[in-house]
């Protein structure tokens, strides 16, 4: 997998737009090492001050749920409506909670 | 993934329900082979166009008439390279490698927009490209922001944010020339005379002659037809030409009504389809030059890729 092919391996790019905000996935780039990856990410994804911080992550280090497993994988959340605040009744007198 | 007996008809039904409900298709979702193949062809052609499109403009970097103009042109061309990279990344999510896309381009199996096979003869052409060629590309790309494939849609949204500077800088060049000397005005008119029709050709064949349109519309890869987009572009652009005193080189152009916003709508002449197909099939003024240049740049850059790889191995800096 690691060779000169494909202009280096694949990295995923995450950008933080402003302090306090979460990092968001922006896209991917190719690079041969960490330093090249972070510089390529800067040049490709932040030419107009889109971010104040950057992460690059080797794509093969990301663990994901496969599409075919997804529906059963997330089933445990389906029948727990009591986790949402709207599940609960409140007496009429309560103004804010 | 060897799940036995997944019913393909059921998968297709679920896929088409998602398309119907405007739910984006993501790389790991099931999709019909024909959908995948259409996207591979369309997105890679789009990526190649961004990258090959750097050549006609690059021709004028060293001869830009001012430092301001040079910095703007450099920034624009860098954007085009970036747009190519967004699109290659989107295309790679369909399971084809970056090298494979380049190989198909170099073998002539993949196409790029024919408009880049026309030469840039003088500085006014840089104005005409930004205004007309990028203007046509934007019309298409705004529509493609709503394409059904998630990675392609996200790339289009990012690209559209960046493109409007491209069109404005081109229009500014044309406007400044039309405010200038008689010679500058002649240059600007000559540029629109040469670029108007190639820009209209960018929207592709008539819908009735477009072999890939029907599936692409059904599956919402394309959201508007070639002819519809071409008309949108003409209606938007003709008033811009007239405002700065340029004549659009189409004798049959005339106002035939107004749209809901009160803006004029035009009837227009037809493209020279013989020329269109000649250039698509490889016989335009610069087809060979553009491809040769890309192949040479790729081959001459091989030592850089080898050095970068050797450094990665040596430092174990992965």
Coordinates of C-alpha atoms in Angstrom, one line a residue:
Chain A
X1 CA 0.0 0.0 0.0
X2 CA 2.8 2.4 0.8
X3 CA 4.7 3.3 -2.3
X4 CA 5.2 6.2 -4.6
X5 CA 1.8 5.4 -6.1
X6 CA -1.2 7.7 -5.9
X7 CA 1.0 10.7 -4.7
X8 CA 1.2 9.3 -1.2
X9 CA -1.4 7.9 1.1
X10 CA -4.8 9.3 1.9
X11 CA -5.4 11.6 4.9
X12 CA -8.6 13.1 6.2
X13 CA -8.7 16.8 6.9
X14 CA -10.6 18.4 9.8
X15 CA -10.8 22.2 10.3
X16 CA -11.7 24.3 13.4
X17 CA -13.2 27.5 12.0
X18 CA -13.3 29.6 15.2
X19 CA -12.1 29.1 18.8
X20 CA -14.6 27.0 20.8
X21 CA -16.1 25.3 17.8
X22 CA -15.8 21.6 17.0
X23 CA -13.5 20.4 14.3
X24 CA -15.4 19.6 11.1
X25 CA -14.4 17.2 8.3
X26 CA -13.4 19.2 5.2
X27 CA -12.2 16.5 2.8
X28 CA -9.1 14.6 2.1
X29 CA -5.6 15.0 0.6
X30 CA -2.7 12.8 -0.4
X31 CA 0.7 13.1 1.2
X32 CA 3.8 11.0 2.1
X33 CA 4.3 12.1 5.7
X34 CA 2.8 14.2 8.5
X35 CA 4.5 17.4 7.6
X36 CA 3.5 17.2 3.9
X37 CA 0.0 16.2 5.0
X38 CA -0.6 19.3 7.2
X39 CA 0.9 21.7 4.6
X40 CA -1.1 20.2 1.8
X41 CA -4.2 20.4 3.9
X42 CA -3.5 24.1 4.6
X43 CA -2.9 24.9 0.9
X44 CA -6.0 23.0 -0.3
X45 CA -8.6 23.7 2.4
X46 CA -7.7 27.0 4.1
X47 CA -6.7 29.5 1.3
X48 CA -9.4 32.0 2.6
X49 CA -8.9 31.8 6.4
X50 CA -11.4 29.0 6.7
X51 CA -9.8 27.8 9.9
X52 CA -7.6 28.6 13.0
X53 CA -6.7 25.0 13.6
X54 CA -6.2 21.8 11.5
X55 CA -6.1 18.1 12.0
X56 CA -4.9 15.5 9.5
X57 CA -5.6 11.9 10.2
X58 CA -4.4 8.9 8.1
X59 CA -7.6 7.6 6.5
X60 CA -6.8 4.0 7.3
X61 CA -6.7 4.9 11.0
X62 CA -10.3 5.9 11.1
X63 CA -12.7 3.2 12.4
X64 CA -16.2 3.4 10.9
X65 CA -19.4 1.4 11.0
X66 CA -20.1 -0.3 7.7
X67 CA -23.2 0.6 5.8
X68 CA -24.7 -2.9 6.1
X69 CA -24.3 -3.0 9.8
X70 CA -25.5 0.5 10.5
X71 CA -29.1 -0.1 11.1
X72 CA -28.6 -2.8 13.7
X73 CA -25.6 -1.0 15.2
X74 CA -27.7 2.0 16.1
X75 CA -30.7 0.0 17.3
X76 CA -30.0 0.5 21.0
X77 CA -30.9 4.2 20.7
X78 CA -34.2 3.6 19.0
X79 CA -36.4 2.6 22.0
X80 CA -35.1 5.1 24.6
X81 CA -37.2 8.1 24.1
X82 CA -36.9 8.8 27.8
X83 CA -33.5 10.2 27.0
X84 CA -35.1 13.3 25.4
X85 CA -36.4 16.1 27.6
X86 CA -39.7 16.2 25.6
X87 CA -40.6 12.8 27.0
X88 CA -41.5 14.3 30.4
X89 CA -44.7 15.9 31.6
X90 CA -44.4 19.0 33.7
X91 CA -47.0 20.7 35.9
X92 CA -48.6 23.7 34.4
X93 CA -47.1 26.2 36.7
X94 CA -43.5 25.6 35.5
X95 CA -42.3 28.5 33.4
X96 CA -38.8 27.5 32.5
X97 CA -36.8 24.3 32.9
Chain B
X1 CA -18.4 -8.5 2.8
X2 CA -20.1 -11.8 1.7
X3 CA -23.6 -11.4 3.0
X4 CA -25.6 -14.1 1.3
X5 CA -28.6 -13.5 -0.9
X6 CA -29.0 -9.7 -0.6
X7 CA -31.9 -8.9 -2.9
X8 CA -30.6 -6.5 -5.5
X9 CA -34.1 -5.4 -6.4
X10 CA -34.7 -4.4 -2.8
X11 CA -31.5 -2.5 -2.7
X12 CA -32.3 -0.6 -5.9
X13 CA -35.7 0.2 -4.5
X14 CA -34.2 1.7 -1.3
X15 CA -31.6 3.6 -3.3
X16 CA -34.3 5.1 -5.5
X17 CA -36.4 6.0 -2.5
X18 CA -33.5 7.9 -1.0
X19 CA -32.9 9.8 -4.3
X20 CA -36.6 10.6 -4.4
X21 CA -36.5 11.9 -0.8
X22 CA -33.4 14.1 -1.6
X23 CA -31.2 12.0 0.8
X24 CA -27.6 12.2 -0.3
X25 CA -25.9 8.9 -1.3
X26 CA -22.6 8.4 0.6
X27 CA -19.5 6.3 -0.5
X28 CA -20.3 3.3 1.6
X29 CA -24.0 3.1 0.6
X30 CA -25.2 0.6 -2.0
X31 CA -25.5 2.1 -5.4
X32 CA -26.3 0.7 -8.9
X33 CA -23.2 0.1 -11.0
X34 CA -24.4 2.5 -13.7
X35 CA -24.7 5.3 -11.1
X36 CA -21.2 4.6 -9.9
X37 CA -19.8 4.5 -13.4
X38 CA -21.6 7.7 -14.4
X39 CA -20.2 9.5 -11.4
X40 CA -16.6 8.2 -12.0
X41 CA -16.8 9.5 -15.5
X42 CA -18.4 12.9 -14.7
X43 CA -16.4 13.8 -11.6
X44 CA -13.0 12.7 -13.0
X45 CA -13.8 14.7 -16.2
X46 CA -14.6 17.6 -14.0
X47 CA -11.4 17.2 -12.0
X48 CA -9.3 16.9 -15.2
X49 CA -10.9 20.1 -16.5
X50 CA -9.9 22.1 -13.5
X51 CA -6.3 21.0 -13.8
X52 CA -5.9 21.2 -17.6
X53 CA -7.6 24.6 -17.3
X54 CA -4.6 25.9 -15.5
X55 CA -2.6 25.8 -18.7
X56 CA -4.2 28.4 -20.9
X57 CA -4.2 30.9 -18.0
X58 CA -0.7 29.9 -16.9
X59 CA 0.4 31.1 -20.3
X60 CA 0.0 34.7 -19.2
X61 CA 1.4 34.7 -15.6
X62 CA 4.8 36.0 -16.7
X63 CA 3.2 38.6 -19.0
X64 CA 0.5 40.0 -16.7
X65 CA 0.3 43.8 -17.2
X66 CA 0.7 44.7 -13.5
X67 CA 1.8 43.2 -10.2
X68 CA -1.9 43.4 -9.1
X69 CA -3.0 41.5 -12.2
X70 CA -0.3 38.9 -11.7
X71 CA -1.1 38.2 -8.1
X72 CA -4.8 37.8 -8.9
X73 CA -4.0 35.5 -11.8
X74 CA -1.7 33.4 -9.6
X75 CA -4.4 33.1 -6.9
X76 CA -7.0 32.1 -9.5
X77 CA -4.9 29.4 -11.0
X78 CA -4.0 28.1 -7.6
X79 CA -7.7 27.8 -6.9
X80 CA -8.2 25.8 -10.0
X81 CA -5.5 23.3 -8.8
X82 CA -7.3 23.1 -5.5
X83 CA -10.6 22.5 -7.2
X84 CA -9.0 19.7 -9.1
X85 CA -7.9 18.1 -5.8
X86 CA -11.3 18.4 -4.2
X87 CA -12.8 16.7 -7.2
X88 CA -10.2 13.9 -7.4
X89 CA -10.8 13.2 -3.7
X90 CA -14.6 13.0 -4.3
X91 CA -14.0 10.7 -7.3
X92 CA -11.6 8.4 -5.4
X93 CA -14.4 7.7 -2.9
X94 CA -16.0 5.6 -5.7
X95 CA -13.2 3.1 -5.5
X96 CA -10.8 4.3 -8.3
X97 CA -7.3 5.3 -7.4
X98 CA -5.7 8.7 -8.2
X99 CA -3.1 7.1 -10.5
X100 CA -5.8 5.3 -12.4
X101 CA -7.6 8.6 -13.1
X102 CA -4.4 10.1 -14.4
X103 CA -3.6 7.1 -16.5
X104 CA -7.0 7.3 -18.2
X105 CA -6.4 10.9 -18.9
X106 CA -3.0 10.3 -20.4
X107 CA -4.3 7.4 -22.5
X108 CA -7.1 9.7 -23.9
X109 CA -9.8 7.5 -22.3
X110 CA -10.9 10.3 -20.0
X111 CA -12.0 13.7 -21.3
X112 CA -11.8 17.2 -20.0
X113 CA -13.7 20.3 -21.1
X114 CA -13.0 21.1 -24.7
X115 CA -12.9 24.8 -24.0
X116 CA -9.3 24.4 -22.7
X117 CA -8.2 23.2 -26.1
X118 CA -8.5 26.8 -27.4
X119 CA -5.4 29.1 -27.2
X120 CA -5.0 32.3 -25.1
X121 CA -3.6 34.7 -27.7
X122 CA -3.4 37.9 -25.6
X123 CA -4.2 39.4 -22.2
X124 CA -7.9 40.1 -23.1
X125 CA -8.3 36.3 -23.3
X126 CA -7.6 36.1 -19.6
X127 CA -10.5 38.5 -19.0
X128 CA -12.8 36.5 -21.4
X129 CA -11.9 33.2 -19.7
X130 CA -12.6 34.4 -16.2
X131 CA -15.9 36.1 -17.2
X132 CA -17.2 33.6 -19.8
X133 CA -15.6 30.2 -19.1
X134 CA -15.7 30.5 -15.4
X135 CA -19.2 32.1 -15.7
X136 CA -20.4 29.0 -17.7
X137 CA -18.7 26.7 -15.2
X138 CA -20.4 28.5 -12.3
X139 CA -23.8 28.1 -13.9
X140 CA -23.3 24.4 -14.1
X141 CA -21.7 24.1 -10.7
X142 CA -24.4 26.0 -8.8
X143 CA -26.8 23.5 -10.2
X144 CA -24.5 20.6 -9.2
X145 CA -24.5 21.7 -5.6
X146 CA -27.7 19.7 -5.3
X147 CA -26.3 16.6 -7.0
X148 CA -27.3 13.3 -5.2
X149 CA -23.8 12.1 -4.4
X150 CA -22.7 13.5 -1.1
X151 CA -18.9 13.9 -1.7
X152 CA -19.5 15.5 -5.2
X153 CA -22.1 17.9 -3.7
X154 CA -19.8 19.0 -0.9
X155 CA -17.0 19.6 -3.4
X156 CA -19.3 21.7 -5.5
X157 CA -20.4 23.8 -2.5
X158 CA -16.8 24.5 -1.6
X159 CA -15.9 25.3 -5.3
X160 CA -18.9 27.7 -5.8
X161 CA -17.8 29.7 -2.8
X162 CA -14.5 30.3 -4.4
X163 CA -15.6 30.8 -8.1
X164 CA -17.3 34.1 -8.0
X165 CA -14.0 35.9 -7.5
X166 CA -12.9 34.2 -10.7
X167 CA -15.7 35.5 -12.8
X168 CA -15.5 39.1 -11.3
X169 CA -11.8 39.4 -11.9
X170 CA -12.4 38.4 -15.6
X171 CA -15.2 40.8 -16.0
X172 CA -13.2 43.6 -14.5
X173 CA -10.4 43.0 -17.0
X174 CA -12.9 43.3 -19.9
X175 CA -14.5 46.4 -18.4
X176 CA -11.2 48.1 -17.9
X177 CA -10.2 47.4 -21.5
X178 CA -13.6 48.8 -22.7
X179 CA -12.8 52.0 -20.8
X180 CA -9.4 52.2 -22.4
X181 CA -8.0 53.0 -25.8
X182 CA -9.5 52.0 -29.2
X183 CA -6.9 49.2 -29.4
X184 CA -7.8 47.8 -26.0
X185 CA -11.5 47.9 -27.0
X186 CA -10.7 46.0 -30.2
X187 CA -8.8 43.4 -28.2
X188 CA -11.7 42.9 -25.8
X189 CA -14.2 42.6 -28.6
X190 CA -11.9 40.1 -30.4
X191 CA -11.7 38.0 -27.2
X192 CA -15.4 37.7 -26.8
X193 CA -15.7 37.0 -30.5
X194 CA -13.4 34.0 -30.0
X195 CA -14.6 32.8 -26.6
X196 CA -18.4 33.2 -26.7
X197 CA -19.1 30.0 -28.7
X198 CA -16.6 27.8 -27.0
X199 CA -18.1 28.9 -23.6
X200 CA -21.6 27.9 -24.8
X201 CA -20.2 24.6 -25.9
X202 CA -19.2 23.9 -22.3
X203 CA -22.8 22.9 -21.5
X204 CA -22.5 19.9 -23.9
X205 CA -24.7 18.6 -26.7
X206 CA -28.4 19.3 -27.0
X207 CA -30.4 17.3 -24.5
X208 CA -31.8 15.2 -27.4
X209 CA -28.2 14.3 -28.4
X210 CA -26.7 13.7 -25.0
X211 CA -26.2 10.0 -24.4
X212 CA -25.8 10.2 -20.6
X213 CA -28.5 12.6 -19.7
X214 CA -31.5 10.5 -18.9
X215 CA -30.1 8.3 -16.1
X216 CA -28.2 11.2 -14.8
X217 CA -31.4 13.2 -14.4
X218 CA -33.4 10.3 -13.0
X219 CA -30.8 9.7 -10.3
X220 CA -30.3 13.4 -9.7
X221 CA -26.6 13.4 -10.6
X222 CA -27.5 16.3 -12.9
X223 CA -30.3 18.6 -11.7
X224 CA -30.9 20.6 -14.9
X225 CA -30.4 19.8 -18.6
X226 CA -27.6 21.0 -20.8
X227 CA -29.9 23.3 -22.8
X228 CA -31.6 24.8 -19.7
X229 CA -28.3 25.7 -18.2
X230 CA -27.0 27.1 -21.4
X231 CA -30.0 29.4 -21.6
X232 CA -29.6 30.5 -18.0
X233 CA -26.0 31.5 -18.8
X234 CA -27.0 33.4 -22.0
X235 CA -29.7 35.3 -20.2
X236 CA -27.4 36.3 -17.4
X237 CA -24.4 37.2 -19.6
X238 CA -25.7 39.1 -22.5
X239 CA -26.8 42.1 -20.4
X240 CA -23.3 42.1 -18.8
X241 CA -21.7 42.3 -22.3
X242 CA -24.0 45.1 -23.3
X243 CA -23.4 47.1 -20.2
X244 CA -19.7 47.5 -21.0
X245 CA -20.2 48.0 -24.7
X246 CA -19.3 44.5 -26.0
X247 CA -21.2 42.9 -28.9
X248 CA -22.1 39.3 -28.5
X249 CA -21.1 37.5 -31.7
X250 CA -24.5 36.0 -32.5
X251 CA -26.7 37.6 -35.2
X252 CA -29.8 35.7 -34.2
X253 CA -29.7 37.0 -30.6
X254 CA -32.8 38.8 -29.6
X255 CA -35.0 39.5 -26.6
X256 CA -38.1 37.3 -26.6
X257 CA -39.6 38.1 -23.3
X258 CA -38.9 38.7 -19.6
X259 CA -38.5 36.2 -16.7
X260 CA -40.3 36.5 -13.3
X261 CA -37.7 38.9 -12.1
X262 CA -38.2 41.2 -15.1
X263 CA -34.9 40.3 -16.7
X264 CA -34.7 39.7 -20.4
X265 CA -34.8 36.3 -22.0
X266 CA -33.1 35.7 -25.3
X267 CA -33.5 33.6 -28.4
X268 CA -30.1 32.7 -29.8
X269 CA -28.3 31.0 -32.7
X270 CA -27.1 27.5 -32.7
X271 CA -23.6 26.2 -31.9
X272 CA -21.4 25.0 -34.8
X273 CA -21.8 21.3 -33.9
X274 CA -19.2 20.1 -36.4
X275 CA -16.6 22.2 -34.6
X276 CA -17.9 21.0 -31.2
X277 CA -17.5 17.3 -32.1
X278 CA -14.2 17.9 -33.9
X279 CA -12.6 19.4 -30.8
X280 CA -14.2 16.8 -28.5
X281 CA -12.7 14.0 -30.7
X282 CA -9.2 15.5 -30.3
X283 CA -8.8 17.8 -33.3
X284 CA -9.0 21.2 -31.6
X285 CA -6.2 23.8 -31.8
X286 CA -4.4 22.7 -28.6
X287 CA -5.5 19.2 -27.7
X288 CA -2.1 17.6 -28.2
X289 CA -0.2 20.5 -26.5
X290 CA -2.4 20.3 -23.4
X291 CA -2.1 16.6 -22.9
X292 CA 1.6 16.4 -23.7
X293 CA 2.2 19.2 -21.2
X294 CA 0.3 17.3 -18.5
X295 CA 2.1 14.0 -19.2
X296 CA 5.5 15.8 -19.1
X297 CA 4.8 17.5 -15.9
X298 CA 3.7 14.2 -14.3
X299 CA 6.8 12.4 -15.6
X300 CA 9.2 15.2 -14.7
X301 CA 7.7 15.2 -11.1
X302 CA 8.4 11.5 -10.6
X303 CA 11.7 12.1 -8.8
X304 CA 9.9 14.3 -6.3
X305 CA 7.5 11.5 -5.5
X306 CA 10.4 9.0 -5.2
X307 CA 12.3 11.4 -2.8
X308 CA 9.2 12.0 -0.7
X309 CA 8.6 8.3 -0.4
X310 CA 12.3 7.5 0.5
X311 CA 12.1 10.2 3.2
X312 CA 8.9 8.7 4.6
X313 CA 10.6 5.3 4.8
X314 CA 13.8 6.6 6.3
X315 CA 12.3 8.7 9.0
X316 CA 9.3 6.4 9.5
X317 CA 7.4 9.6 9.6
X318 CA 4.1 8.3 8.4

